[in-house]
XYZ file of C-alpha atoms in Angstrom:
599
model
C 0.000 0.000 0.000
C 2.422 2.604 -1.211
C -0.045 5.141 -2.577
C -2.282 7.309 -0.426
C -5.196 6.282 -2.638
C -4.591 2.603 -1.751
C -4.361 3.449 1.957
C -7.640 5.389 1.898
C -9.302 2.504 0.031
C -8.008 -0.034 2.591
C -9.330 2.077 5.476
C -12.767 2.353 3.844
C -12.918 -1.451 3.367
C -11.950 -1.948 7.026
C -14.732 0.446 8.136
C -17.322 -1.460 6.086
C -16.061 -4.753 7.522
C -16.480 -3.512 11.121
C -19.779 -1.709 10.590
C -18.725 1.950 10.642
C -19.975 4.678 8.281
C -17.066 7.005 8.965
C -13.956 7.602 11.067
C -12.025 10.624 12.378
C -8.195 10.708 12.260
C -6.340 13.436 14.245
C -2.634 14.122 14.756
C -2.514 13.065 18.396
C -1.374 10.414 20.839
C -2.672 9.054 24.149
C -1.184 12.077 25.939
C -2.567 14.873 23.701
C 1.056 15.737 22.834
C 1.996 18.536 20.458
C 4.718 16.402 18.868
C 3.965 12.675 18.589
C 6.048 9.535 18.097
C 6.275 7.910 14.648
C 3.765 5.198 15.677
C 1.113 7.926 16.166
C 1.646 9.676 12.799
C -1.577 8.166 11.438
C -2.700 11.282 9.593
C 0.586 11.596 7.693
C 0.548 7.903 6.755
C -3.036 8.118 5.476
C -2.947 11.479 3.686
C 0.673 12.595 3.227
C 0.164 15.736 5.344
C 3.259 16.446 7.465
C 2.140 19.459 9.518
C 1.875 19.382 13.328
C -1.880 20.130 13.569
C -4.737 18.732 11.509
C -7.587 16.216 11.377
C -9.124 14.055 8.647
C -12.604 12.561 8.318
C -13.329 9.567 6.084
C -16.878 8.670 5.006
C -17.908 5.998 2.490
C -18.097 8.429 -0.453
C -16.101 11.500 0.627
C -13.144 12.522 2.748
C -11.932 15.853 4.143
C -8.790 17.198 5.784
C -9.004 20.101 8.249
C -6.096 22.500 8.870
C -5.717 26.046 10.165
C -4.230 29.044 8.332
C -0.620 28.010 9.074
C -0.969 25.028 6.737
C -3.181 26.326 3.901
C -0.311 26.094 1.389
C 1.349 22.968 2.799
C -1.806 20.828 2.763
C -2.309 21.554 -0.947
C 1.287 20.566 -1.699
C 1.158 17.301 0.234
C -2.423 15.998 0.068
C -4.189 14.839 -3.116
C -7.181 17.119 -3.807
C -8.800 14.358 -5.905
C -9.117 12.217 -2.749
C -9.590 14.853 -0.038
C -11.452 18.145 0.215
C -9.432 20.895 1.940
C -11.290 22.441 4.897
C -10.120 25.557 6.774
C -10.340 25.873 10.561
C -11.843 27.888 12.303
C -14.099 28.778 9.342
C -15.471 25.245 9.595
C -14.914 22.323 12.000
C -15.079 18.540 12.028
C -18.377 18.803 13.945
C -19.968 21.212 11.443
C -18.721 19.238 8.431
C -20.015 15.919 9.803
C -23.383 17.500 10.614
C -23.616 18.463 6.910
C -22.193 15.299 5.339
C -22.884 12.276 7.591
C -25.903 10.299 6.448
C -29.084 9.940 8.505
C -28.469 7.420 11.313
C -24.735 7.052 10.499
C -22.319 5.463 12.999
C -19.132 7.572 13.047
C -16.164 6.084 14.879
C -13.402 7.819 16.814
C -10.457 6.606 18.897
C -11.168 7.745 22.474
C -7.409 7.562 23.214
C -6.699 10.350 20.697
C -9.371 12.996 21.398
C -10.499 15.089 24.345
C -13.861 14.468 25.974
C -14.925 18.039 25.098
C -14.214 17.397 21.418
C -16.173 14.116 21.480
C -19.142 15.721 23.291
C -19.228 18.586 20.766
C -19.155 16.321 17.708
C -21.740 13.920 19.195
C -24.073 16.874 19.787
C -23.656 18.146 16.213
C -24.439 14.680 14.792
C -27.700 14.372 16.724
C -29.423 16.677 14.218
C -29.499 13.807 11.707
C -29.775 10.965 14.246
C -26.151 10.016 13.661
C -23.905 8.728 16.472
C -20.257 9.318 17.417
C -18.947 6.194 19.132
C -15.538 5.030 20.363
C -13.975 2.209 18.326
C -12.261 -0.818 19.831
C -8.999 -1.041 17.883
C -8.117 1.986 15.742
C -8.921 0.929 12.132
C -5.909 2.855 10.780
C -3.676 0.629 12.933
C -5.380 -2.460 11.450
C -4.559 -1.492 7.847
C -1.158 0.187 8.486
C 0.956 -2.932 7.955
C 4.399 -1.468 8.689
C 3.305 0.863 11.495
C 6.295 1.551 13.778
C 6.028 0.280 17.355
C 6.019 2.840 20.195
C 9.574 3.611 21.301
C 11.098 1.374 23.965
C 14.008 3.738 24.719
C 14.830 3.707 28.447
C 13.402 6.360 30.754
C 16.270 8.051 32.582
C 16.580 10.024 35.840
C 16.862 13.816 35.506
C 19.348 14.832 38.196
C 18.250 17.121 41.045
C 21.333 19.197 40.142
C 19.426 20.230 36.992
C 15.859 19.937 38.294
C 16.513 22.082 41.371
C 13.844 20.208 43.323
C 13.510 16.520 44.171
C 10.681 14.352 42.854
C 9.743 13.718 46.509
C 9.181 17.472 47.062
C 7.184 17.736 43.837
C 4.913 14.800 44.753
C 4.427 16.336 48.208
C 3.294 19.568 46.516
C 0.674 17.678 44.494
C -0.437 15.817 47.647
C -0.980 19.155 49.441
C -2.999 20.410 46.472
C -5.168 17.270 46.542
C -5.699 17.509 50.305
C -6.670 21.206 50.067
C -9.327 20.310 47.490
C -10.594 17.207 49.315
C -9.484 14.914 46.487
C -8.022 11.407 46.603
C -5.933 11.359 43.416
C -4.951 13.204 40.238
C -4.477 11.525 36.869
C -1.417 13.010 35.098
C -1.322 12.163 31.392
C 0.694 14.963 29.712
C 4.178 13.598 29.023
C 5.997 16.746 30.125
C 3.977 16.790 33.380
C 4.957 13.176 34.115
C 8.597 13.987 33.295
C 8.663 17.059 35.542
C 6.806 15.445 38.450
C 9.064 12.381 38.698
C 12.296 14.043 37.426
C 12.583 11.608 34.527
C 13.353 12.173 30.856
C 13.238 9.959 27.776
C 13.711 9.691 24.022
C 10.272 8.595 22.834
C 9.200 11.734 20.974
C 11.365 13.649 18.508
C 12.465 17.038 19.844
C 10.929 16.585 23.323
C 12.844 14.491 25.905
C 9.908 12.573 27.412
C 9.051 8.932 28.155
C 5.691 7.405 27.155
C 3.938 6.883 30.488
C 1.021 7.849 32.754
C 0.902 8.733 36.448
C -1.765 8.541 39.116
C -0.662 10.785 42.007
C -2.258 10.145 45.405
C -3.075 12.384 48.360
C -0.569 10.498 50.567
C 2.348 11.622 48.356
C 2.776 8.278 46.609
C 2.289 7.712 42.899
C 1.761 4.961 40.351
C 3.808 5.135 37.148
C 2.480 3.172 34.151
C 5.253 2.487 31.644
C 6.421 -0.320 29.339
C 8.623 -2.665 31.454
C 11.340 -2.571 28.736
C 11.858 1.123 29.489
C 12.580 0.600 33.187
C 16.241 0.293 34.226
C 17.819 -0.375 37.624
C 18.871 3.308 37.673
C 15.295 4.430 37.137
C 13.942 2.129 39.854
C 16.525 3.396 42.338
C 15.755 7.017 41.380
C 11.984 6.609 41.806
C 12.229 4.989 45.246
C 9.592 3.082 47.208
C 6.902 5.780 47.049
C 6.460 5.339 43.282
C 4.941 2.018 42.250
C 6.051 1.065 38.732
C 3.447 -0.844 36.717
C 3.134 -1.890 33.067
C 1.245 0.479 30.749
C -1.613 -1.971 30.260
C -2.341 -1.798 34.006
C -3.412 1.855 33.593
C -7.091 1.301 32.751
C -7.620 -1.287 35.540
C -5.978 1.190 37.952
C -8.390 3.929 36.822
C -11.310 1.541 37.315
C -10.014 0.727 40.807
C -10.630 4.385 41.782
C -14.369 3.626 42.071
C -15.950 5.850 44.724
C -12.889 8.122 44.937
C -12.699 11.834 44.081
C -10.271 12.096 41.179
C -8.916 15.212 39.407
C -8.550 14.941 35.625
C -7.520 17.739 33.243
C -10.082 18.004 30.415
C -7.567 19.850 28.216
C -4.766 17.310 28.606
C -6.443 13.940 29.256
C -8.088 11.950 26.470
C -11.748 10.908 26.497
C -10.823 7.270 27.269
C -9.529 8.286 30.719
C -12.891 9.908 31.549
C -14.780 6.904 30.180
C -12.792 4.462 32.361
C -13.247 6.522 35.546
C -16.906 7.397 35.002
C -17.734 3.852 33.917
C -16.235 2.510 37.158
C -18.134 4.993 39.345
C -15.337 7.374 40.327
C -16.244 10.976 41.186
C -14.413 12.820 38.376
C -13.490 16.453 39.091
C -12.352 18.389 35.979
C -9.382 20.539 37.030
C -6.168 21.749 35.384
C -3.315 19.273 35.897
C -1.691 20.343 39.224
C 1.795 20.040 37.700
C 1.233 22.665 34.978
C 1.728 25.839 37.022
C 4.653 24.702 39.235
C 6.387 23.373 36.092
C 6.008 26.779 34.427
C 7.554 28.664 37.371
C 11.264 27.906 37.072
C 13.198 27.600 40.328
C 16.615 29.309 40.738
C 18.504 26.179 39.593
C 16.397 25.897 36.427
C 16.840 29.635 35.770
C 20.629 29.338 36.091
C 20.571 26.284 33.796
C 18.622 28.236 31.194
C 21.157 31.071 31.271
C 24.024 28.604 30.784
C 22.237 26.814 27.928
C 21.385 30.126 26.231
C 24.991 31.354 26.439
C 26.271 28.120 24.872
C 23.533 28.199 22.222
C 24.228 31.870 21.431
C 27.850 31.046 20.574
C 26.656 28.393 18.090
C 24.206 30.915 16.578
C 26.958 33.541 16.241
C 29.262 31.080 14.450
C 26.365 30.156 12.163
C 25.443 33.775 11.372
C 29.091 34.481 10.561
C 29.139 31.441 8.251
C 25.913 32.611 6.530
C 27.343 36.111 6.043
C 30.370 34.726 4.176
C 28.889 31.710 2.346
C 25.304 32.699 1.410
C 26.239 35.623 -0.904
C 28.091 33.064 -3.079
C 24.680 31.560 -3.982
C 25.476 27.948 -2.993
C 23.768 27.696 0.424
C 20.293 26.092 0.545
C 17.687 26.115 3.315
C 18.518 22.456 4.052
C 22.305 22.888 4.020
C 21.947 25.946 6.287
C 19.764 24.021 8.778
C 22.273 21.142 8.779
C 25.194 23.539 9.318
C 23.386 25.208 12.235
C 22.729 21.826 13.873
C 26.422 20.961 13.406
C 27.509 24.195 15.133
C 25.216 23.360 18.074
C 26.470 19.767 18.219
C 30.140 20.831 18.209
C 29.674 22.115 21.762
C 29.324 18.454 22.814
C 26.276 19.038 25.048
C 23.399 19.095 22.546
C 20.828 16.336 23.231
C 18.457 17.118 20.342
C 16.949 20.075 18.538
C 13.934 21.527 20.371
C 11.889 21.527 17.128
C 12.550 21.103 13.390
C 14.499 24.164 12.261
C 12.430 26.697 10.316
C 14.925 27.696 7.609
C 13.076 30.058 5.279
C 14.703 31.851 2.338
C 12.835 34.624 0.531
C 9.141 33.693 0.053
C 9.463 30.567 2.239
C 10.240 32.864 5.178
C 6.702 34.241 4.828
C 5.241 30.783 5.656
C 4.987 31.079 9.435
C 5.373 27.378 10.353
C 7.432 26.436 7.304
C 9.139 23.048 7.414
C 11.905 22.680 4.854
C 11.998 19.457 2.794
C 14.049 18.159 -0.168
C 11.219 19.309 -2.457
C 10.732 22.802 -0.991
C 14.357 23.763 -0.184
C 15.370 27.052 -1.835
C 18.780 28.615 -2.308
C 19.599 31.605 -0.086
C 19.880 34.021 -2.971
C 22.093 37.126 -2.892
C 20.126 40.275 -1.964
C 17.278 38.496 -0.175
C 15.882 38.007 3.339
C 16.596 34.781 5.269
C 14.646 33.792 8.400
C 15.889 31.027 10.703
C 13.928 29.884 13.780
C 15.649 27.129 15.718
C 16.408 25.722 19.145
C 18.361 23.150 21.077
C 17.625 20.705 23.897
C 20.354 20.707 26.545
C 20.182 18.918 29.885
C 20.186 22.313 31.636
C 17.744 24.167 29.364
C 15.669 24.406 26.191
C 16.386 27.184 23.673
C 14.329 28.853 20.932
C 15.648 31.782 18.883
C 14.720 33.438 15.588
C 17.011 35.685 13.611
C 16.267 37.374 10.287
C 19.264 38.403 8.191
C 19.909 40.207 4.939
C 21.955 38.246 2.421
C 24.077 40.860 0.584
C 26.052 42.161 -1.146
C 23.725 45.101 -1.899
C 21.948 47.153 0.777
C 18.427 46.011 1.724
C 15.436 47.861 0.190
C 13.798 50.628 2.243
C 10.550 48.650 2.709
C 12.361 45.637 4.170
C 14.276 47.896 6.590
C 11.047 49.663 7.585
C 9.252 46.399 8.353
C 12.249 44.921 10.183
C 12.621 48.057 12.307
C 8.912 48.061 13.239
C 9.236 44.430 14.359
C 12.392 45.370 16.308
C 10.611 48.314 18.007
C 7.821 45.941 19.102
C 10.364 43.425 20.370
C 12.090 46.163 22.403
C 8.770 47.493 23.775
C 7.875 44.037 25.086
C 11.399 43.399 26.427
C 11.166 46.674 28.390
C 7.573 46.226 29.626
C 6.905 46.806 33.342
C 3.549 45.522 34.581
C 1.631 44.978 37.829
C 0.899 41.646 39.489
C -2.176 40.059 37.934
C -1.292 41.006 34.346
C -1.986 38.338 31.723
C 0.062 37.879 28.573
C -2.919 38.993 26.479
C -2.636 42.449 28.049
C 0.976 42.805 26.832
C 0.450 41.498 23.308
C -0.260 44.902 21.723
C 3.049 46.290 23.091
C 4.729 44.197 20.377
C 2.252 44.997 17.579
C 1.789 48.756 17.989
C 4.437 49.917 15.500
C 3.179 47.521 12.821
C -0.405 48.610 13.498
C 0.603 52.242 12.970
C 1.569 51.295 9.397
C -1.582 49.205 8.835
C 0.270 45.905 9.320
C -0.020 42.901 11.687
C 1.012 39.239 12.048
C -1.217 36.179 12.393
C 0.448 34.351 15.290
C 0.898 34.811 19.018
C 3.739 36.952 20.330
C 5.025 34.572 22.998
C 4.754 30.998 24.311
C 6.041 29.359 27.480
C 9.214 27.241 27.310
C 10.181 24.221 29.447
C 13.406 23.243 31.218
C 14.865 20.423 29.094
C 11.245 19.733 28.186
C 8.701 20.991 25.678
C 9.655 24.106 23.711
C 5.952 25.057 23.775
C 4.765 24.998 27.368
C 1.637 26.417 29.029
C -0.234 27.857 30.712
C 1.317 31.301 30.035
C 1.376 32.912 26.619
C 1.422 36.362 25.040
C -1.257 36.573 22.364
C -4.423 38.378 21.395
C -7.064 37.493 23.991
C -9.578 34.853 22.971
C -12.888 36.512 22.126
C -11.293 39.939 22.487
C -11.597 39.842 26.280
C -8.689 41.839 27.671
C -7.116 40.202 30.685
C -8.226 36.653 29.916
C -5.671 33.936 30.411
C -2.934 33.045 32.831
C -1.334 35.850 34.839
C 2.423 36.148 34.411
C 4.350 35.082 37.498
C 8.005 35.470 38.479
C 10.030 32.520 37.165
C 7.990 31.937 34.006
C 9.920 31.823 30.727
C 8.306 33.087 27.512
C 9.334 33.888 23.978
C 9.243 37.469 22.653
C 8.707 37.008 18.911
C 6.829 39.626 16.892
C 7.043 39.275 13.110
C 5.919 40.487 9.707
C 5.218 38.355 6.622
C 4.860 39.554 3.028
C 3.328 36.589 1.189
C 5.405 35.474 -1.774
C 8.340 37.711 -0.842
C 9.858 37.431 2.653
C 9.281 36.943 6.372
C 10.730 38.766 9.391
C 10.777 37.577 13.002
C 13.010 38.517 15.938
C 12.761 36.074 18.850
C 14.463 35.980 22.233
C 13.414 34.138 25.378
C 12.623 36.216 28.473
C 12.205 35.420 32.171
C 9.514 37.111 34.274
C 11.200 38.771 37.267
C 10.123 41.059 40.109
C 10.888 44.727 39.433
C 11.629 47.467 41.915
C 9.723 50.551 40.746
C 10.280 53.761 42.710
C 7.100 54.702 44.556
C 5.253 51.586 43.303
C 1.950 50.831 45.007
C 1.968 47.057 44.832
C 4.060 44.335 43.225
C 5.494 44.882 39.731
C 7.230 42.642 37.188
C 9.419 42.943 34.098
C 11.455 40.682 31.842
C 15.078 39.541 31.969
C 16.280 38.728 28.446
C 17.852 35.243 28.333
C 18.831 34.896 24.650
C 22.042 36.494 23.412
C 22.980 36.594 19.726
C 23.449 39.495 17.305
C 20.421 41.131 15.641
C 21.223 42.123 12.044
C 22.102 45.838 12.158
C 22.099 46.162 8.340
C 18.294 45.741 8.458
C 17.763 48.523 11.014
C 16.474 51.927 9.874
C 18.147 53.908 12.668
C 16.015 56.995 11.893
C 12.914 55.057 13.055
C 14.400 54.324 16.510
C 14.043 56.588 19.532
C 17.074 57.384 21.680
C 15.796 54.847 24.262
C 15.435 52.129 21.619
C 18.937 52.786 20.311
C 20.245 52.572 23.880
C 18.474 49.205 24.340
C 19.892 47.879 21.055
C 23.446 48.961 21.860
C 23.145 47.755 25.467
C 21.833 44.372 24.288
C 24.765 43.977 21.907
C 27.228 44.921 24.637
C 25.789 41.985 26.645
C 25.945 39.719 23.593
C 29.630 40.595 23.163
C 30.399 40.056 26.866
C 28.695 36.620 26.957
C 29.777 35.243 23.565
C 33.259 36.704 22.969
C 34.980 34.391 25.535
C 33.540 31.390 23.608
C 34.717 32.514 20.149
C 38.077 32.953 18.418
C 39.646 34.103 15.166
C 37.339 35.176 12.337
C 34.216 34.299 14.366
C 35.317 36.702 17.096
C 36.149 39.413 14.572
C 32.703 39.034 12.997
C 31.042 39.228 16.456
C 32.885 42.457 17.312
C 31.633 44.090 14.099
C 28.085 42.711 14.524
C 27.900 44.097 18.068
C 29.322 47.561 17.330
C 27.069 50.422 18.497
C 24.589 51.728 15.910
């Protein structure tokens, strides 16, 4: 079954055989992960779509694939329009489409281990209009017809040393136990892989780009926990690290353990736990209390050891970025560097430090018009040459045992000077970046209230960008971490969302994208810190910048900067020079000195 047409045909035959009129296929795993293991890439296998967010629906006579605006172009490149209709989210939804296209009385299947309960409830409600049903399947029919489906990874789970974690797993479990006791609950089900990793101070190699181990936890009010994990992944080191208070059980013991919570009050996160977890608990008669996973907020607030680790990782990463930017400045104008060769060279510079564990996401290496595709993923087919006199955008990051990095730099490939419009747009993005970096705000402020700081100078010119301004970042964990973010408020409600608290790390990444021509983004990571403000009435916060690498001064229209903005830019580059110069030598050091010279 090499063609996507043959795969779709095989799935349809399997649905007929098992009595289903349709089936829904998301990009997801049993943990609602952003990035999933190869065994869970069902949507890509079936359709050819390689993006990180999307869903397909297959009926007997029609099929549709649903993606948001980030993937409008990519889905058309990768998915056959003769087999699939392209549907745009949020303009439509799986629920709305099924309500229109499912036949009267149809039985539509879904895998309850891959969807949230809220999603399933919403689709089931939409289907009622034509007496159709949404029902959980037994075995996922894609898995039945996918003959060479990879097995889930059996890589060992490994201890994450307290020297990097800054807090023992015992202390973390005690914190969850206190939370449970305060709420009168008996247990919390922890299903998000980064929550499990943080809570037990373990890491793994089961998902590309995120150092987590496939597992579930049930945390109890007495401070003990049950870890459900494939026995092959458990080493003597891991057992010793976990200690007696963590009972290690095979993964297939998870559902029976949920069912054994009959009569108990159990917290489950409706945003992070799949529908199957709710079904098992409710079916057994547990009292299910929907609450945010108690690990999410403590994980987001980095302790002093994690903060120090981040600074060390960023300094090391910045040196690799500087060497790369120097290399681009000399090699790209020759017209031989491609997006793929540049991404490979950048990974090599990071790896030469000897401490890189993985990238933190697939490098976004976008030359010219590809830079305008916000979540562009370079492939052999799409890779462009970095042409002389063009804009190049590179968004990348590394996973180090002491921290996770994420940085975007936009550079002008010479030899000529950049056009006035490009400099104008770049400088407006820079002004927004500086405004956010310098923001001072009172306790209780949500990221949504700061979002317009970064957009204001683009707005003044009738411009904007269609992505959030900042996301949370983990400590040797997920590069996209909640609950904090800086973005336009949902529904336009100012002040919605998580308040920013000291110790949280976020990205600061405004941008501008001219479709078909170029993209601009300037991204650093920042740490929320308490700020002393003279005469302040109450507690105030600001940001410490964590990322240090040169920002391309050839793209700056100095006339557009205020004196304060110029001072920030020059001060930032003085810090870049102080942190990176001791790590560089020869031509790299000479390039850094020039790149960091005052405006």
